[in-house]
Short mmCIF file of C-alpha atoms and ligand atoms in Angstrom, two decimals:
data_model
loop_
_atom_site.label_atom_id
_atom_site.label_comp_id
_atom_site.label_asym_id
_atom_site.label_seq_id
_atom_site.Cartn_x
_atom_site.Cartn_y
_atom_site.Cartn_z
CA MET A 19 18.38 14.90 -11.07
CA THR A 20 19.61 17.96 -9.35
CA ILE A 21 18.47 18.30 -5.23
CA LYS A 22 17.85 22.31 -5.30
CA ALA A 23 17.47 21.21 -1.15
CA ASN A 24 21.56 20.07 -1.03
CA ASP A 25 23.12 23.46 -2.47
CA PRO A 26 26.04 23.75 -0.10
CA SER A 27 25.25 27.67 -0.51
CA LEU A 28 21.89 28.03 0.92
CA LYS A 29 21.61 29.92 4.04
CA SER A 30 18.75 29.96 6.39
CA TRP A 31 16.63 32.70 7.99
CA ILE A 32 16.69 30.46 11.15
CA GLU A 33 19.55 30.59 13.20
CA VAL A 34 21.99 27.87 13.28
CA PRO A 35 25.17 27.25 14.99
CA THR A 36 28.60 26.55 13.77
CA ASP A 37 29.45 22.61 13.43
CA SER A 38 25.21 22.46 13.71
CA ASP A 39 23.87 18.56 12.24
CA PHE A 40 21.44 20.37 11.26
CA PRO A 41 21.88 23.07 8.52
CA ILE A 42 18.97 24.05 5.96
CA GLN A 43 21.24 20.96 3.67
CA ASN A 44 20.14 18.54 5.92
CA ILE A 45 16.22 18.36 6.61
CA PRO A 46 15.98 15.60 8.59
CA PHE A 47 12.24 14.32 9.83
CA GLY A 48 10.83 13.40 13.03
CA ILE A 49 8.01 13.19 15.60
CA VAL A 50 7.66 15.24 18.53
CA SER A 51 5.47 17.12 21.23
CA PHE A 52 5.01 20.12 21.28
CA GLY A 53 2.72 19.63 24.36
CA GLU A 54 -0.41 19.12 22.44
CA GLY A 55 0.53 15.26 20.98
CA PRO A 56 2.81 13.61 18.47
CA LYS A 57 3.08 15.40 15.34
CA PRO A 58 5.80 15.75 12.30
CA ALA A 59 8.13 18.28 12.21
CA THR A 60 12.01 18.49 11.14
CA ARG A 61 14.57 20.23 12.25
CA ILE A 62 16.99 23.75 11.56
CA GLY A 63 20.11 24.48 14.14
CA ASN A 64 18.23 23.73 17.22
CA THR A 65 14.38 25.26 15.91
CA VAL A 66 11.96 22.63 15.71
CA VAL A 67 9.28 22.71 13.02
CA ASP A 68 5.76 21.79 13.38
CA LEU A 69 4.75 20.87 10.13
CA SER A 70 1.34 20.40 10.57
CA ILE A 71 1.32 23.94 11.34
CA LEU A 72 2.47 24.77 8.64
CA ALA A 73 0.39 22.40 6.58
CA ASP A 74 -2.96 24.57 8.64
CA PHE A 75 -1.29 27.71 6.74
CA GLY A 76 -0.95 25.99 3.32
CA PHE A 77 2.06 25.67 2.73
CA PHE A 78 2.12 22.62 1.12
CA ASP A 79 -1.27 23.08 -0.81
CA GLU A 80 0.64 23.50 -4.68
CA LEU A 81 2.35 20.37 -4.08
CA ASP A 82 1.14 17.09 -5.44
CA ILE A 83 0.07 15.79 -2.29
CA LYS A 84 -3.17 14.30 -2.25
CA ASP A 85 -3.39 13.88 1.35
CA LEU A 86 -2.62 16.26 3.63
CA SER A 87 -3.26 14.61 7.21
CA VAL A 88 0.12 12.45 6.69
CA PHE A 89 1.37 16.07 8.39
CA TYR A 90 -0.99 15.38 11.51
CA GLU A 91 -0.54 11.84 12.54
CA PRO A 92 1.81 10.66 15.63
CA VAL A 93 3.98 8.60 13.35
CA LEU A 94 6.01 8.95 10.08
CA ASN A 95 4.67 5.78 8.52
CA ASP A 96 2.10 6.98 6.14
CA PHE A 97 4.42 10.42 5.57
CA ILE A 98 6.96 7.85 4.38
CA ALA A 99 4.73 5.62 2.47
CA LEU A 100 4.19 8.96 0.32
CA GLY A 101 7.26 7.65 -1.75
CA LYS A 102 10.45 9.28 -3.07
CA GLN A 103 9.11 11.87 -5.14
CA ALA A 104 6.55 13.56 -2.53
CA ARG A 105 9.72 13.18 -0.17
CA ILE A 106 11.84 15.22 -2.34
CA ALA A 107 9.29 17.93 -3.09
CA ILE A 108 8.23 18.94 0.47
CA ARG A 109 12.13 18.58 1.18
CA GLU A 110 12.65 21.13 -1.83
CA ARG A 111 9.72 23.37 -0.50
CA LEU A 112 10.14 23.26 2.97
CA SER A 113 14.29 24.40 1.91
CA GLU A 114 12.43 27.20 0.09
CA LEU A 115 10.18 28.18 2.69
CA PHE A 116 13.21 28.39 5.38
CA CYS A 117 15.94 30.23 2.77
CA GLU A 118 17.06 33.60 3.38
CA SER A 119 15.90 34.92 0.58
CA CYS A 120 12.09 33.43 0.74
CA SER A 121 10.12 35.90 2.96
CA GLU A 122 7.03 33.74 2.32
CA LEU A 123 7.21 31.87 5.92
CA LYS A 124 9.50 34.38 7.75
CA THR A 125 7.17 37.22 7.80
CA ASN A 126 4.45 35.18 8.37
CA GLU A 127 4.32 36.38 12.09
CA GLU A 128 1.74 34.31 13.29
CA ALA A 129 2.82 31.14 11.56
CA CYS A 130 5.89 31.27 12.59
CA LYS A 131 5.43 31.67 16.11
CA LEU A 132 3.21 28.21 15.66
CA ALA A 133 5.34 26.38 14.37
CA LEU A 134 8.52 27.39 15.80
CA LYS A 135 10.12 25.85 18.89
CA SER A 136 13.21 25.65 20.38
CA ILE A 137 14.47 22.11 20.63
CA ASP A 138 14.95 22.83 24.59
CA GLU A 139 10.47 22.67 24.72
CA VAL A 140 9.57 19.82 22.87
CA GLU A 141 9.91 16.23 23.75
CA VAL A 142 11.01 14.47 20.89
CA LEU A 143 9.93 10.61 20.18
CA MET A 144 9.89 7.71 18.44
CA PRO A 145 9.60 8.56 14.18
CA VAL A 146 8.11 5.71 12.91
CA ALA A 147 5.90 2.81 14.14
CA VAL A 148 8.36 -0.17 13.38
CA GLY A 149 6.85 -2.74 11.37
CA ASP A 150 9.31 -5.39 10.85
CA TYR A 151 13.16 -5.26 11.63
CA THR A 152 15.83 -7.45 10.38
CA ASP A 153 19.84 -6.56 12.21
CA PHE A 154 22.46 -7.77 9.72
CA TYR A 155 25.95 -8.44 10.10
CA SER A 156 28.00 -6.35 7.09
CA SER A 157 30.81 -5.22 8.46
CA ILE A 158 33.86 -7.55 7.54
CA GLU A 159 35.70 -5.95 10.19
CA HIS A 160 33.54 -7.01 12.87
CA ALA A 161 32.44 -10.32 11.39
CA THR A 162 36.57 -11.10 11.66
CA ASN A 163 36.69 -10.08 14.92
CA VAL A 164 33.87 -12.51 16.17
CA GLY A 165 35.66 -15.04 14.25
CA ILE A 166 38.61 -14.84 15.98
CA MET A 167 37.61 -14.41 19.24
CA PHE A 168 35.23 -17.13 19.14
CA ARG A 169 36.03 -19.81 16.92
CA ASP A 170 39.33 -20.20 14.40
CA PRO A 171 41.58 -16.90 13.91
CA ASP A 172 42.94 -19.00 10.12
CA ASN A 173 39.09 -19.40 9.22
CA ALA A 174 37.49 -16.21 10.71
CA LEU A 175 34.73 -15.80 8.51
CA LEU A 176 32.03 -18.37 8.00
CA PRO A 177 31.53 -20.16 4.37
CA ASN A 178 28.71 -18.11 3.67
CA TRP A 179 29.56 -14.54 4.58
CA ARG A 180 31.21 -13.31 1.37
CA HIS A 181 28.54 -14.77 -0.59
CA LEU A 182 25.27 -12.98 1.18
CA PRO A 183 24.39 -10.45 3.79
CA VAL A 184 24.15 -12.61 6.79
CA GLY A 185 21.35 -11.32 8.86
CA TYR A 186 18.33 -12.21 11.56
CA HIS A 187 14.87 -11.00 12.52
CA GLY A 188 14.53 -9.02 15.28
CA ARG A 189 12.04 -7.86 17.56
CA SER A 190 10.60 -4.51 17.10
CA SER A 191 8.91 -3.90 19.79
CA SER A 192 11.92 -3.08 21.66
CA ILE A 193 12.91 -0.48 19.77
CA VAL A 194 13.03 3.12 21.27
CA VAL A 195 14.30 6.27 20.96
CA SER A 196 17.45 8.57 21.92
CA GLY A 197 16.90 9.65 25.79
CA ALA A 198 16.08 5.83 26.89
CA SER A 199 16.83 4.24 30.43
CA ILE A 200 16.91 0.60 29.91
CA HIS A 201 17.33 -2.46 32.22
CA ARG A 202 20.23 -4.57 32.79
CA PRO A 203 18.42 -7.84 31.45
CA LYS A 204 17.87 -11.11 33.55
CA GLY A 205 18.20 -14.51 31.36
CA GLN A 206 19.90 -17.71 31.23
CA THR A 207 23.65 -17.42 30.99
CA LYS A 208 26.80 -20.20 31.07
CA PRO A 209 29.76 -18.79 33.13
CA ASN A 210 31.73 -22.13 33.62
CA ASP A 211 31.43 -24.91 30.69
CA GLU A 212 32.09 -27.59 33.20
CA GLU A 213 29.10 -26.54 35.34
CA PRO A 214 25.34 -26.07 34.19
CA PRO A 215 23.87 -22.72 33.30
CA VAL A 216 22.96 -20.18 35.82
CA PHE A 217 19.75 -18.07 36.49
CA GLY A 218 20.82 -13.61 36.66
CA PRO A 219 21.11 -10.45 35.56
CA SER A 220 23.48 -10.44 32.58
CA ARG A 221 27.15 -9.03 33.25
CA LEU A 222 28.21 -9.02 29.84
CA PHE A 223 26.17 -5.46 29.12
CA ASP A 224 27.79 -4.28 25.31
CA PHE A 225 25.95 -1.75 22.84
CA GLU A 226 26.86 -2.50 18.89
CA LEU A 227 27.28 0.86 16.58
CA GLU A 228 24.86 0.55 14.09
CA MET A 229 23.23 2.87 11.30
CA ALA A 230 19.16 1.43 10.55
CA PHE A 231 17.58 2.29 7.11
CA ILE A 232 13.84 2.68 7.22
CA THR A 233 11.48 1.32 4.22
CA SER A 234 9.34 3.73 2.24
CA GLY A 235 8.46 1.43 -0.34
CA GLN A 236 5.42 -1.31 -0.31
CA THR A 237 5.61 -5.22 -2.03
CA SER A 238 3.67 -7.77 -2.29
CA LEU A 239 4.59 -11.39 -0.98
CA GLY A 240 6.35 -13.16 -3.45
CA GLU A 241 7.61 -9.38 -5.42
CA SER A 242 11.56 -9.23 -5.00
CA ILE A 243 13.08 -5.48 -5.01
CA SER A 244 16.34 -5.53 -7.80
CA VAL A 245 19.57 -4.12 -6.18
CA ASP A 246 19.21 -1.02 -8.82
CA LYS A 247 16.19 -0.29 -7.80
CA ALA A 248 16.23 -0.83 -3.55
CA GLU A 249 17.29 2.71 -3.18
CA ASP A 250 14.29 3.93 -4.36
CA HIS A 251 12.47 2.13 -1.61
CA ILE A 252 14.79 3.61 1.23
CA PHE A 253 13.38 6.58 3.05
CA GLY A 254 17.06 7.38 5.08
CA LEU A 255 18.53 6.58 8.39
CA VAL A 256 19.08 6.44 11.60
CA ILE A 257 21.78 5.48 14.25
CA PHE A 258 20.85 2.00 15.88
CA ASN A 259 22.19 1.23 19.23
CA ASP A 260 21.89 -2.53 18.84
CA LEU A 261 22.24 -3.14 22.81
CA SER A 262 23.64 -6.97 23.64
CA ALA A 263 24.19 -9.40 26.76
CA ARG A 264 27.24 -10.66 25.12
CA ASP A 265 27.26 -13.89 28.02
CA ILE A 266 23.49 -14.78 27.59
CA GLN A 267 23.57 -14.37 23.64
CA LYS A 268 26.54 -16.97 23.55
CA TRP A 269 24.48 -19.49 26.15
CA GLU A 270 21.20 -19.07 23.91
CA TYR A 271 22.20 -18.57 20.40
CA VAL A 272 22.53 -21.98 18.74
CA PRO A 273 20.87 -23.14 16.81
CA LEU A 274 18.67 -19.96 15.71
CA GLY A 275 20.51 -17.18 16.43
CA PRO A 276 20.53 -14.52 18.79
CA PHE A 277 17.15 -14.56 20.44
CA LEU A 278 16.67 -12.56 23.99
CA SER A 279 20.59 -11.13 24.61
CA LYS A 280 19.27 -8.36 21.77
CA SER A 281 15.50 -7.80 22.50
CA PHE A 282 15.74 -6.03 25.38
CA GLY A 283 16.22 -2.72 23.81
CA SER A 284 17.45 -1.18 20.65
CA VAL A 285 18.20 2.62 20.73
CA ILE A 286 18.08 4.82 17.96
CA SER A 287 18.60 8.81 17.07
CA PRO A 288 15.24 10.46 16.91
CA TRP A 289 16.14 12.24 13.54
CA VAL A 290 15.61 10.26 9.83
CA VAL A 291 18.15 12.01 7.71
CA THR A 292 17.40 11.04 3.97
CA LEU A 293 18.80 9.61 1.66
CA GLU A 294 18.51 12.40 -0.47
CA ALA A 295 20.60 14.60 1.81
CA LEU A 296 23.13 12.18 1.98
CA GLU A 297 23.78 12.09 -1.60
CA PRO A 298 27.33 14.54 -1.23
CA PHE A 299 28.30 11.57 0.79
CA ARG A 300 28.35 7.90 -1.27
CA VAL A 301 31.51 6.45 -1.69
CA GLU A 302 32.59 3.64 -3.06
CA GLY A 303 32.06 0.15 -0.94
CA PRO A 304 35.05 -2.45 -0.39
CA ASN A 305 35.76 -4.49 -3.11
CA GLN A 306 33.85 -7.39 -3.10
CA GLU A 307 35.73 -10.81 -3.44
CA PRO A 308 34.56 -13.68 -4.70
CA GLU A 309 31.98 -12.29 -7.45
CA VAL A 310 28.70 -11.65 -5.98
CA PHE A 311 25.82 -13.49 -7.69
CA PRO A 312 23.97 -11.06 -10.18
CA TYR A 313 21.00 -10.45 -7.83
CA LEU A 314 23.74 -8.71 -5.21
CA LYS A 315 25.71 -7.05 -8.25
CA ALA A 316 25.67 -3.08 -6.96
CA HIS A 317 26.59 -0.65 -9.34
CA GLY A 318 28.30 2.78 -8.52
CA LYS A 319 28.63 4.24 -4.87
CA ARG A 320 26.66 2.55 -2.41
CA ASN A 321 28.30 3.50 0.59
CA PHE A 322 28.17 6.85 2.60
CA ASP A 323 31.02 8.29 4.34
CA ILE A 324 29.58 9.08 7.90
CA ASN A 325 31.58 9.74 10.76
CA LEU A 326 30.67 7.61 13.71
CA GLN A 327 31.04 8.01 17.74
CA VAL A 328 30.67 5.91 20.83
CA PHE A 329 31.03 8.10 24.24
CA ILE A 330 30.72 6.31 27.09
CA GLN A 331 29.40 8.58 30.66
CA PRO A 332 30.18 7.31 33.76
CA GLU A 333 27.09 8.38 36.37
CA LYS A 334 29.38 11.31 37.91
CA GLY A 335 31.55 12.37 34.84
CA GLU A 336 32.28 13.38 31.52
CA PRO A 337 31.62 11.41 28.46
CA SER A 338 34.74 9.79 27.14
CA LEU A 339 35.02 8.62 23.40
CA VAL A 340 36.22 4.85 23.13
CA CYS A 341 35.05 4.24 18.77
CA ARG A 342 35.22 6.54 16.42
CA SER A 343 34.07 4.07 13.10
CA ASN A 344 32.86 4.80 9.83
CA PHE A 345 29.70 3.68 7.99
CA LYS A 346 31.82 3.72 4.88
CA TYR A 347 33.35 0.53 6.00
CA MET A 348 30.41 -1.91 5.51
CA TYR A 349 31.35 -4.40 2.91
CA TRP A 350 27.25 -5.32 2.09
CA ASN A 351 25.60 -1.94 1.42
CA MET A 352 22.06 -0.81 1.63
CA ALA A 353 20.94 -1.84 -2.02
CA GLN A 354 22.39 -5.09 -1.63
CA GLN A 355 20.66 -5.85 1.98
CA LEU A 356 17.60 -4.70 0.70
CA ALA A 357 17.88 -6.97 -2.27
CA HIS A 358 19.18 -10.09 -0.64
CA GLN A 359 16.08 -9.23 1.73
CA THR A 360 13.44 -9.57 -0.80
CA VAL A 361 15.05 -12.08 -3.18
CA ASN A 362 13.04 -14.76 -1.81
CA GLY A 363 9.60 -13.27 -2.35
CA CYS A 364 9.80 -11.74 1.39
CA ASN A 365 7.21 -8.63 1.24
CA ILE A 366 8.10 -5.04 2.74
CA ASN A 367 6.19 -2.62 3.97
CA PRO A 368 6.75 1.69 4.94
CA GLY A 369 8.34 2.26 8.08
CA ASP A 370 10.52 -1.16 8.63
CA MET A 371 13.88 -0.74 9.82
CA TYR A 372 17.02 -2.21 8.81
CA ALA A 373 19.87 -2.12 11.05
CA SER A 374 23.49 -2.55 9.30
CA GLY A 375 25.09 -4.76 12.14
CA THR A 376 28.06 -3.19 14.19
CA ILE A 377 30.16 -0.87 12.12
CA SER A 378 34.27 -1.77 13.55
CA GLY A 379 36.81 -0.88 11.29
CA PRO A 380 40.51 -1.65 10.99
CA THR A 381 41.94 0.15 13.58
CA PRO A 382 41.17 -1.10 17.32
CA ASP A 383 39.79 2.28 18.22
CA SER A 384 37.50 1.66 15.51
CA TYR A 385 36.00 -1.21 16.79
CA GLY A 386 32.00 -0.85 17.19
CA SER A 387 31.19 -3.22 20.55
CA MET A 388 32.98 -3.42 23.88
CA LEU A 389 33.42 -6.95 22.89
CA GLU A 390 36.32 -5.99 20.07
CA LEU A 391 37.63 -2.98 22.06
CA SER A 392 38.26 -4.38 25.30
CA TRP A 393 38.71 -7.78 22.90
CA ARG A 394 36.12 -9.80 25.38
CA GLY A 395 37.45 -8.08 28.61
CA THR A 396 41.12 -8.90 28.36
CA LYS A 397 41.43 -5.73 27.04
CA PRO A 398 39.59 -3.11 29.51
CA ILE A 399 39.15 0.39 28.07
CA THR A 400 40.79 3.77 30.42
CA LEU A 401 37.83 6.12 30.67
CA GLN A 402 38.75 10.06 31.36
CA ASP A 403 37.97 9.74 35.45
CA GLY A 404 40.40 6.89 35.45
CA SER A 405 37.77 4.57 35.79
CA GLN A 406 38.34 1.32 33.70
CA ARG A 407 35.42 -0.34 31.70
CA LYS A 408 35.36 -3.98 30.24
CA PHE A 409 31.78 -3.68 29.58
CA ILE A 410 28.70 -1.38 30.30
CA ASN A 411 28.52 -0.50 33.82
CA ASP A 412 24.82 0.08 35.62
CA ASN A 413 24.37 3.95 35.49
CA ASP A 414 26.51 4.56 32.69
CA ALA A 415 25.21 5.94 30.17
CA ILE A 416 26.32 4.95 26.14
CA ILE A 417 26.01 8.10 23.47
CA MET A 418 26.15 7.61 19.73
CA LYS A 419 26.83 9.91 17.27
CA GLY A 420 27.10 10.85 13.54
CA TYR A 421 27.40 12.53 10.81
CA ALA A 422 29.28 13.36 7.70
CA GLN A 423 30.85 16.05 6.60
CA ASN A 424 33.17 17.63 3.56
CA ASP A 425 34.71 20.54 3.00
CA LYS A 426 31.22 23.00 2.74
CA VAL A 427 28.72 21.42 4.74
CA ARG A 428 27.86 19.24 7.89
CA ILE A 429 24.98 16.76 7.89
CA GLY A 430 24.76 15.00 11.20
CA PHE A 431 22.62 12.91 12.75
CA GLY A 432 22.68 14.09 16.65
CA GLU A 433 22.53 11.52 18.63
CA SER A 434 21.35 8.27 20.46
CA VAL A 435 21.55 8.44 24.25
CA THR A 436 20.81 4.94 27.03
CA LYS A 437 21.09 5.22 30.48
CA VAL A 438 21.78 1.23 31.53
CA LEU A 439 19.75 0.85 34.80
CA PRO A 440 20.58 -1.67 37.56
CA ALA A 441 18.55 -5.50 36.50
CA ASN A 442 14.66 -5.22 37.62
CA PRO A 443 14.73 -6.55 41.12
MN1 LIG B 503 23.59 -6.03 15.84
#
């Protein structure tokens, strides 16, 4: 299938700054407030487009969409539930409307005045009501680093790791959108092996650089999704900062896994970039040895070449780049993750979120957490202002960025920004 909206030669009559994450070839979806409640929107350059106004003016009437109310709801869940074909049709229609050669919307002054706003004039909100949330652990470099640090350098990966995408069910209520202020969590830790646990603010506040996909499909309990069909159930992706309190995690995680060390906040980028927009950036994943079970055997290019960056910005200072990684490093891809999630008959819904796990690359500057970057605090990182970090300080901001780029087009995600506040008294 040819996706016309992906044509790199397309230009929009809306101005798009050079190096924008949001050229006309992107057309992401999100929720914004134009001052009168949350509305579905897309973004071209620094212009935000209110989809409800376009629906008011009949610009979607020709499409085969049964219920136009999806363009008026405060979250994208019902819009997402329309599924892949409708999403493609809407994206193609938007591409057409904003294309240089099309005058249909451009010449409708009233519609433009109502629908188009500068990004500075709007509040960008949480795109979906997250139903269920899974966090995987699918980067082999990350799992290996953690295994070396906490267990045995000679047997860094646990015996199950190359056989299945390890994951756990997380907390969806604490997933919030970029711009969030998150308090340092309090909890139990055990700083000294010889002494009893203590209670207080976490001392080892960390980020995890992840991507998350959002499902569009709905299955019944008992049904499974095959690895070959899995991508048909995926709406799109966001950047996902899985904030982590390492000291709380270390004491609490045995034997059932992470709990309160993760559920005090996870921060996503606001614009959901569709799988279609990312099509030009498919790449082969790493070779999987030993051979995986047939239900996990994915054919073709299932990884995506998406550059990822993490910056730390002190309260009074410039952001310092501390990590450069790439989504293509994932050992287990999204199709395998969703096939595995549902192989037991677990049902899924539109708006569910599945995070990749920390995305680390092969080199020390590509590690996706402070735990790895500072190697458990033994190698502090120096920021531009000369200050050092082993983990994250109060009043630091964590900024994550992601973009895919070839010689013709750049498809980006914008940012996930988290301000870290001191623990609540
Ligand atoms: Mn995680």
